[in-house]
Coordinates of C-alpha atoms (C1' of nucleotides) in Angstrom, one line a residue:
Chain X
M1 CA -32.3 -10.1 5.1
S2 CA -34.9 -11.7 5.1
D3 CA -37.1 -12.4 7.6
E4 CA -36.8 -15.7 8.5
P5 CA -34.2 -16.9 10.4
R6 CA -32.1 -18.8 8.3
E7 CA -29.4 -20.7 9.3
I8 CA -26.2 -20.3 8.0
Y9 CA -26.3 -19.8 4.5
F10 CA -24.0 -18.6 2.2
H11 CA -25.0 -17.0 -0.5
D12 CA -22.1 -16.7 -2.4
S13 CA -20.6 -19.4 -3.5
F14 CA -17.5 -20.4 -4.2
Y15 CA -17.3 -19.4 -7.5
D16 CA -16.5 -16.1 -6.7
D17 CA -13.7 -17.0 -5.0
R18 CA -12.0 -18.9 -7.4
H19 CA -10.2 -16.2 -8.7
S20 CA -8.8 -15.1 -5.7
I21 CA -7.6 -17.9 -4.2
G22 CA -4.2 -18.6 -4.6
G23 CA -2.2 -21.2 -3.8
G24 CA -0.2 -21.0 -1.0
G25 CA -1.1 -20.1 2.3
A26 CA -0.2 -19.5 5.6
G27 CA -1.7 -21.7 8.0
F28 CA -3.8 -21.0 10.8
P29 CA -3.2 -22.8 13.8
F30 CA -5.4 -22.3 16.5
S31 CA -5.1 -22.0 20.0
S32 CA -7.2 -20.2 22.2
H33 CA -6.5 -17.4 24.3
N34 CA -5.5 -19.5 27.0
P35 CA -3.3 -21.9 25.5
S36 CA -3.1 -24.0 28.3
S37 CA -6.5 -24.7 28.8
L38 CA -7.3 -25.1 25.3
Y39 CA -4.8 -27.4 24.5
D40 CA -5.5 -29.5 27.2
H41 CA -8.7 -30.2 25.8
Q42 CA -8.0 -30.2 22.4
V43 CA -10.0 -32.5 20.9
P44 CA -9.6 -35.2 19.0
L45 CA -11.6 -34.3 16.4
M46 CA -11.0 -37.1 14.7
S47 CA -12.6 -39.9 15.8
S48 CA -12.6 -41.5 12.9
S49 CA -10.4 -42.8 10.8
G50 CA -10.1 -41.2 7.9
P51 CA -8.2 -42.0 5.2
G52 CA -5.1 -41.7 6.9
F53 CA -5.2 -40.1 10.0
D54 CA -4.0 -41.4 13.1
P55 CA -2.5 -38.7 15.0
P56 CA -4.7 -36.5 16.7
Y57 CA -3.4 -33.4 15.3
M58 CA -1.9 -32.6 12.1
S59 CA -1.6 -30.0 9.7
F60 CA -3.8 -29.8 6.9
M61 CA -1.0 -30.5 4.7
E62 CA -0.1 -33.4 6.4
C63 CA -3.4 -34.7 6.3
L64 CA -3.4 -34.3 2.7
N65 CA -0.2 -35.9 2.2
G66 CA -1.1 -38.7 4.2
S67 CA -4.0 -39.4 2.3
G68 CA -2.5 -38.7 -0.8
D69 CA -5.0 -37.5 -2.9
F70 CA -6.9 -34.5 -2.5
N71 CA -8.3 -34.8 -5.8
A72 CA -10.3 -37.5 -4.7
L73 CA -11.4 -35.6 -1.9
G74 CA -12.1 -32.7 -3.8
R75 CA -14.1 -34.6 -6.1
A76 CA -16.0 -35.9 -3.4
F77 CA -17.0 -32.5 -2.8
G78 CA -17.5 -31.7 -6.2
L79 CA -14.9 -29.1 -6.0
S80 CA -12.5 -30.2 -8.4
P81 CA -13.9 -29.2 -11.5
P82 CA -13.0 -25.9 -11.8
G83 CA -15.6 -24.8 -13.8
S84 CA -18.2 -26.3 -12.2
S85 CA -17.8 -25.8 -8.8
D86 CA -20.9 -25.2 -7.4
V87 CA -21.7 -26.9 -4.6
F88 CA -20.2 -29.4 -2.8
S89 CA -21.8 -32.3 -2.3
P90 CA -21.0 -33.8 0.7
S91 CA -19.2 -36.6 0.5
A92 CA -20.0 -39.5 1.8
E93 CA -20.4 -39.1 5.2
G94 CA -23.3 -37.1 4.8
N95 CA -22.8 -35.3 7.9
V96 CA -22.3 -32.2 6.3
K97 CA -24.8 -30.7 4.3
P98 CA -24.3 -28.7 1.3
L99 CA -24.2 -25.4 2.3
V100 CA -25.0 -23.9 -0.4
D101 CA -28.2 -24.6 -1.0
T102 CA -29.6 -25.2 1.8
G103 CA -29.7 -23.8 4.2
D104 CA -29.6 -26.5 5.7
L105 CA -26.6 -26.2 7.0
G106 CA -27.7 -26.5 10.1
G107 CA -30.4 -28.1 10.1
G108 CA -31.9 -28.1 7.4
G109 CA -34.2 -26.1 6.2
G110 CA -37.0 -25.6 8.0
P111 CA -36.3 -27.3 10.9
V112 CA -33.1 -26.0 11.5
P113 CA -32.4 -27.1 14.6
D114 CA -29.3 -25.8 15.2
T115 CA -28.1 -22.8 14.0
P116 CA -30.6 -20.6 13.0
N117 CA -28.9 -17.9 14.1
S118 CA -26.0 -17.4 12.6
S119 CA -26.1 -16.2 9.4
I120 CA -22.8 -16.3 9.0
S121 CA -22.3 -15.1 5.9
S122 CA -24.2 -12.5 5.0
S123 CA -25.0 -11.7 1.9
S124 CA -24.9 -8.3 2.0
S125 CA -22.2 -6.2 1.5
E126 CA -19.7 -8.1 2.5
A127 CA -16.5 -7.4 2.3
G128 CA -16.7 -5.6 -0.3
G129 CA -13.9 -5.7 -1.5
D130 CA -13.3 -6.3 1.5
D131 CA -11.3 -4.3 3.0
E132 CA -10.9 -1.0 2.6
G133 CA -12.1 -0.8 -0.6
G134 CA -15.3 -1.9 0.2
K135 CA -16.8 0.8 1.7
N136 CA -14.5 3.1 2.7
K137 CA -16.4 5.5 4.0
T138 CA -13.7 6.8 5.6
E139 CA -14.6 9.4 7.6
Q140 CA -18.0 9.6 8.2
L141 CA -19.6 12.4 9.4
P142 CA -17.7 13.6 12.1
K143 CA -15.3 14.9 9.9
G144 CA -17.6 16.5 7.8
S145 CA -15.2 16.4 5.4
E146 CA -17.3 15.9 2.9
D147 CA -16.4 18.5 0.7
G148 CA -16.7 17.7 -2.6
G149 CA -13.9 15.7 -3.2
E150 CA -14.2 13.6 -0.4
S151 CA -17.6 12.7 -1.1
S152 CA -16.4 10.5 -3.7
N153 CA -14.3 9.0 -1.2
K154 CA -16.9 8.2 1.1
K155 CA -18.9 6.2 -1.1
G156 CA -17.7 6.5 -4.4
N157 CA -14.5 5.2 -3.6
K158 CA -15.3 1.9 -4.2
P159 CA -14.3 0.7 -7.5
K160 CA -16.9 -1.7 -7.8
K161 CA -20.2 -0.7 -7.9
K162 CA -20.7 -0.6 -11.4
G163 CA -20.2 -3.6 -13.2
E164 CA -18.9 -5.7 -10.7
K165 CA -20.1 -6.3 -7.4
K166 CA -17.8 -6.7 -4.8
Q167 CA -15.7 -9.6 -5.1
R168 CA -15.5 -11.4 -2.1
E169 CA -12.7 -13.4 -0.8
P170 CA -13.1 -17.0 -0.2
R171 CA -14.5 -17.7 3.1
F172 CA -14.4 -20.6 5.4
A173 CA -16.3 -21.1 8.5
F174 CA -16.3 -23.7 11.2
M175 CA -17.8 -24.3 14.4
T176 CA -15.9 -24.9 17.5
K177 CA -16.9 -25.8 20.9
S178 CA -15.1 -23.4 23.0
E179 CA -15.4 -21.3 26.0
V180 CA -13.6 -18.5 24.5
D181 CA -15.0 -16.5 21.7
H182 CA -11.8 -15.7 20.0
L183 CA -9.7 -18.6 19.2
E184 CA -6.1 -18.0 18.9
D185 CA -4.9 -19.1 15.5
G186 CA -1.4 -17.7 15.5
Y187 CA -2.1 -14.5 13.8
R188 CA -2.7 -11.2 15.4
W189 CA -6.1 -9.7 15.0
R190 CA -7.6 -6.4 15.7
K191 CA -11.2 -6.2 16.5
Y192 CA -12.9 -3.5 14.4
G193 CA -16.5 -4.0 15.1
Q194 CA -19.2 -5.9 16.8
K195 CA -22.8 -6.1 15.9
A196 CA -25.8 -7.7 17.3
V197 CA -27.0 -10.6 15.2
K198 CA -30.6 -10.8 14.3
N199 CA -32.2 -13.7 16.0
S200 CA -29.4 -14.2 18.3
P201 CA -28.6 -12.9 21.7
Y202 CA -25.0 -13.1 21.0
P203 CA -23.1 -10.4 19.1
R204 CA -20.9 -11.0 16.2
S205 CA -17.4 -9.7 16.4
Y206 CA -15.3 -8.6 13.4
Y207 CA -11.6 -8.9 13.3
R208 CA -9.0 -8.0 10.9
C209 CA -5.4 -9.3 10.6
T210 CA -3.1 -6.7 11.9
T211 CA -0.3 -7.4 9.5
Q212 CA 0.1 -4.7 7.0
K213 CA -1.3 -5.4 3.7
C214 CA -3.0 -8.5 4.9
T215 CA -6.6 -8.2 4.3
V216 CA -7.8 -11.3 6.0
K217 CA -10.8 -10.9 8.2
K218 CA -12.7 -13.1 10.4
R219 CA -16.1 -13.0 12.2
V220 CA -16.7 -14.7 15.4
E221 CA -20.1 -15.4 16.9
R222 CA -21.8 -17.8 19.2
S223 CA -24.5 -20.0 18.2
F224 CA -27.5 -19.0 20.1
Q225 CA -28.7 -22.5 20.0
D226 CA -25.8 -23.8 21.7
P227 CA -23.8 -21.1 23.4
S228 CA -20.9 -23.4 23.8
I229 CA -20.3 -23.3 20.1
V230 CA -18.3 -20.6 18.5
I231 CA -18.7 -20.0 14.8
T232 CA -15.7 -18.5 13.2
T233 CA -15.6 -17.4 9.6
Y234 CA -12.4 -16.5 7.9
E235 CA -12.3 -14.4 4.8
G236 CA -9.3 -13.9 2.7
Q237 CA -5.9 -15.3 2.6
H238 CA -3.0 -14.3 4.6
N239 CA -0.1 -13.2 2.6
H240 CA 2.4 -13.6 5.3
Q241 CA 3.6 -16.0 7.8
I242 CA 2.5 -16.1 11.3
P243 CA 4.1 -13.5 13.4
P244 CA 7.1 -14.8 15.1
A245 CA 6.0 -13.7 18.4
L246 CA 3.1 -16.0 18.2
R247 CA 4.9 -18.8 16.7
G248 CA 5.9 -20.2 19.9
N249 CA 2.4 -21.0 20.5
A250 CA 0.6 -21.7 17.6
A251 CA 3.2 -21.6 15.2
G252 CA 4.5 -24.7 16.2
M253 CA 1.7 -26.1 14.5
L254 CA 1.8 -24.1 11.5
P255 CA 1.3 -25.7 8.4
P256 CA 3.3 -25.1 5.5
P257 CA 2.6 -22.2 3.5
M258 CA 1.3 -23.5 0.4
L259 CA -1.9 -25.1 -0.3
T260 CA -3.5 -25.6 -3.5
Q261 CA -7.0 -25.2 -4.0
A262 CA -7.3 -28.8 -4.3
Q263 CA -5.8 -29.2 -1.1
M264 CA -8.0 -26.8 0.4
A265 CA -10.9 -28.6 -0.9
A266 CA -9.5 -31.7 0.4
G267 CA -9.1 -30.0 3.7
A268 CA -12.7 -29.4 3.9
T269 CA -13.3 -32.9 3.2
Y270 CA -11.0 -34.0 5.8
Q271 CA -12.5 -31.9 8.3
H272 CA -15.6 -33.3 7.4
Q273 CA -14.5 -36.7 7.8
L274 CA -12.6 -36.1 10.8
F275 CA -14.9 -34.2 12.7
G276 CA -17.8 -35.8 11.6
H277 CA -20.4 -34.7 13.8
Q278 CA -18.4 -32.5 15.8
M279 CA -17.5 -30.0 13.3
H280 CA -18.6 -29.2 10.0
A281 CA -17.1 -26.9 7.7
L282 CA -18.1 -26.1 4.5
A283 CA -16.0 -25.0 2.0
G284 CA -16.9 -23.5 -0.9
G285 CA -15.2 -23.2 -3.5
G286 CA -12.0 -23.2 -3.5
G287 CA -10.5 -21.2 -5.8
H288 CA -9.1 -22.6 -8.5
G289 CA -6.2 -21.2 -9.6
G290 CA -4.9 -18.5 -7.9
P291 CA -1.6 -17.1 -8.1
A292 CA 0.7 -19.4 -6.9
G293 CA 2.3 -17.1 -4.6
G294 CA -0.7 -16.2 -2.8
S295 CA -1.6 -17.7 0.3
F296 CA -4.7 -19.1 1.2
Y297 CA -5.8 -18.9 4.5
P298 CA -6.1 -21.6 6.7
Q299 CA -8.1 -22.3 9.3
A300 CA -7.6 -24.2 12.2
F301 CA -9.3 -24.5 15.2
H302 CA -9.3 -26.1 18.3
Q303 CA -11.5 -26.3 20.9
Q304 CA -12.4 -27.7 24.1
F305 CA -14.8 -30.1 23.5
H306 CA -14.4 -32.4 26.2
H307 CA -17.8 -33.3 26.7
H308 CA -20.0 -32.1 24.3
Q309 CA -20.6 -33.1 21.0
I310 CA -21.5 -30.8 18.4
P311 CA -24.7 -31.6 17.0
D312 CA -25.0 -31.7 13.4
Y313 CA -24.3 -28.3 12.5
G314 CA -23.5 -27.5 9.1
L315 CA -21.3 -24.9 8.4
L316 CA -21.0 -22.7 5.7
Q317 CA -19.1 -20.7 3.7
D318 CA -17.1 -20.8 0.8
A319 CA -13.9 -21.9 0.6
V320 CA -11.1 -22.8 2.5
P321 CA -10.1 -25.7 4.2
P322 CA -9.3 -26.0 7.7
F323 CA -6.2 -27.0 9.4
I324 CA -6.0 -29.3 12.1
L325 CA -3.4 -28.5 14.4
R326 CA -0.8 -30.6 15.5
Q327 CA 0.0 -30.4 18.9
Q328 CA 2.2 -32.1 21.2
P329 CA 1.5 -32.6 24.7
Chain B
dC1 C1' 3.0 6.2 24.8
dG2 C1' 1.3 2.9 21.8
dC3 C1' -1.9 -0.5 20.8
dA4 C1' -6.3 -2.9 21.2
dT5 C1' -11.1 -2.6 22.2
dT6 C1' -15.5 -0.4 22.5
dT7 C1' -19.2 1.8 20.5
dG8 C1' -22.3 4.7 17.7
dA9 C1' -23.2 6.0 13.2
dC10 C1' -23.1 5.4 8.3
dC11 C1' -22.9 2.9 3.9
dG12 C1' -24.6 -0.1 0.6
dG13 C1' -27.1 -4.2 -0.8
dC14 C1' -31.3 -6.7 -0.8
dG15 C1' -36.1 -7.8 -0.1
dC16 C1' -40.6 -6.3 -0.1
Chain D
dG1 C1' -39.0 3.6 -3.2
dC2 C1' -38.6 2.3 1.5
dG3 C1' -36.9 -0.2 5.2
dC4 C1' -34.0 -3.7 7.2
dC5 C1' -29.7 -5.5 8.1
dG6 C1' -24.9 -6.7 7.7
dG7 C1' -20.5 -4.8 7.5
dT8 C1' -17.2 -1.1 8.3
dC9 C1' -15.3 3.1 10.0
dA10 C1' -13.3 6.0 13.3
dA11 C1' -13.4 8.6 17.7
dA12 C1' -13.2 7.6 22.4
dT13 C1' -11.6 4.9 25.9
dG14 C1' -9.0 1.4 28.4
dC15 C1' -5.0 -1.3 29.2
dG16 C1' -0.2 -2.7 29.4

DNA sequence: CGCATTTGACCGGCGC
DNA sequence: GCGCCGGTCAAATGCG
């Protein structure tokens, strides 16, 4: 896009998402590839005391419950009002910056100290429909299949194009200090692409949930400003539970499947509060109303932060709240 | 043998 | 209208 390096910005805001977000969700616990190591260092993201947190790890839901009212939180972010969601204003802490506008996520505009690189969310195409629909180019040239009919498939396939742009699923990003790029979150992912990121020496990897019919995707990249930080962006909602095989690990910490948007919003807040400087996640909008049965996707993360502190990064993205894992030693 | 990753190319949107 | 860039596909390859 543009030329200048922008930090993370999201261009889409939450509103888009609202429609899609549903209510329930599967959670995303995180662990890293090496469970042991990660867990060891899991960090207490919460240094603070938030409205109710004491335990070091908890599920998003629990957090919510503990605090009791997400609405409040949501409001803090300005999320609640369905109609209005636009941006969130950071709540009090101020640590997080509104992603939306700014660009500042990271650092603020100009100065962006921190993450200029990542443009996590791109504005472009995006998901287009994410998933298959999006582009579907299906076979590209090799096949040469072009033939007439196909051509439509290649590009024409996409339903959108005309009136509507691609609708994008709610996205949520967060930064994690970790040695591993791909944090284990309990779900199985298949890498389907990797691209060099402009202004960053580190590539961005694209993953898709391997569960059938689940269209959740995630992008993982490192901040070039601080290589120890991994920026993970989730897009979409899981419509299934975490695979049993993985449950042993991460699943233990799985959060209950349903979250409301409000909760999600709250989650963001929590994270915000909890992590304070260490992590920032921005959520966007949260959808408001989605089908109840749907699941939102969760985010969790964990990281090895032992020593470092994350600078004030702002994170971006629209939508979903993060989960904090609960883990027991 | 099956599955996941790698990698090059294409598509489509956006900015200029 | 052109070029840039993000995102995705799919064949090839590697690994368990």
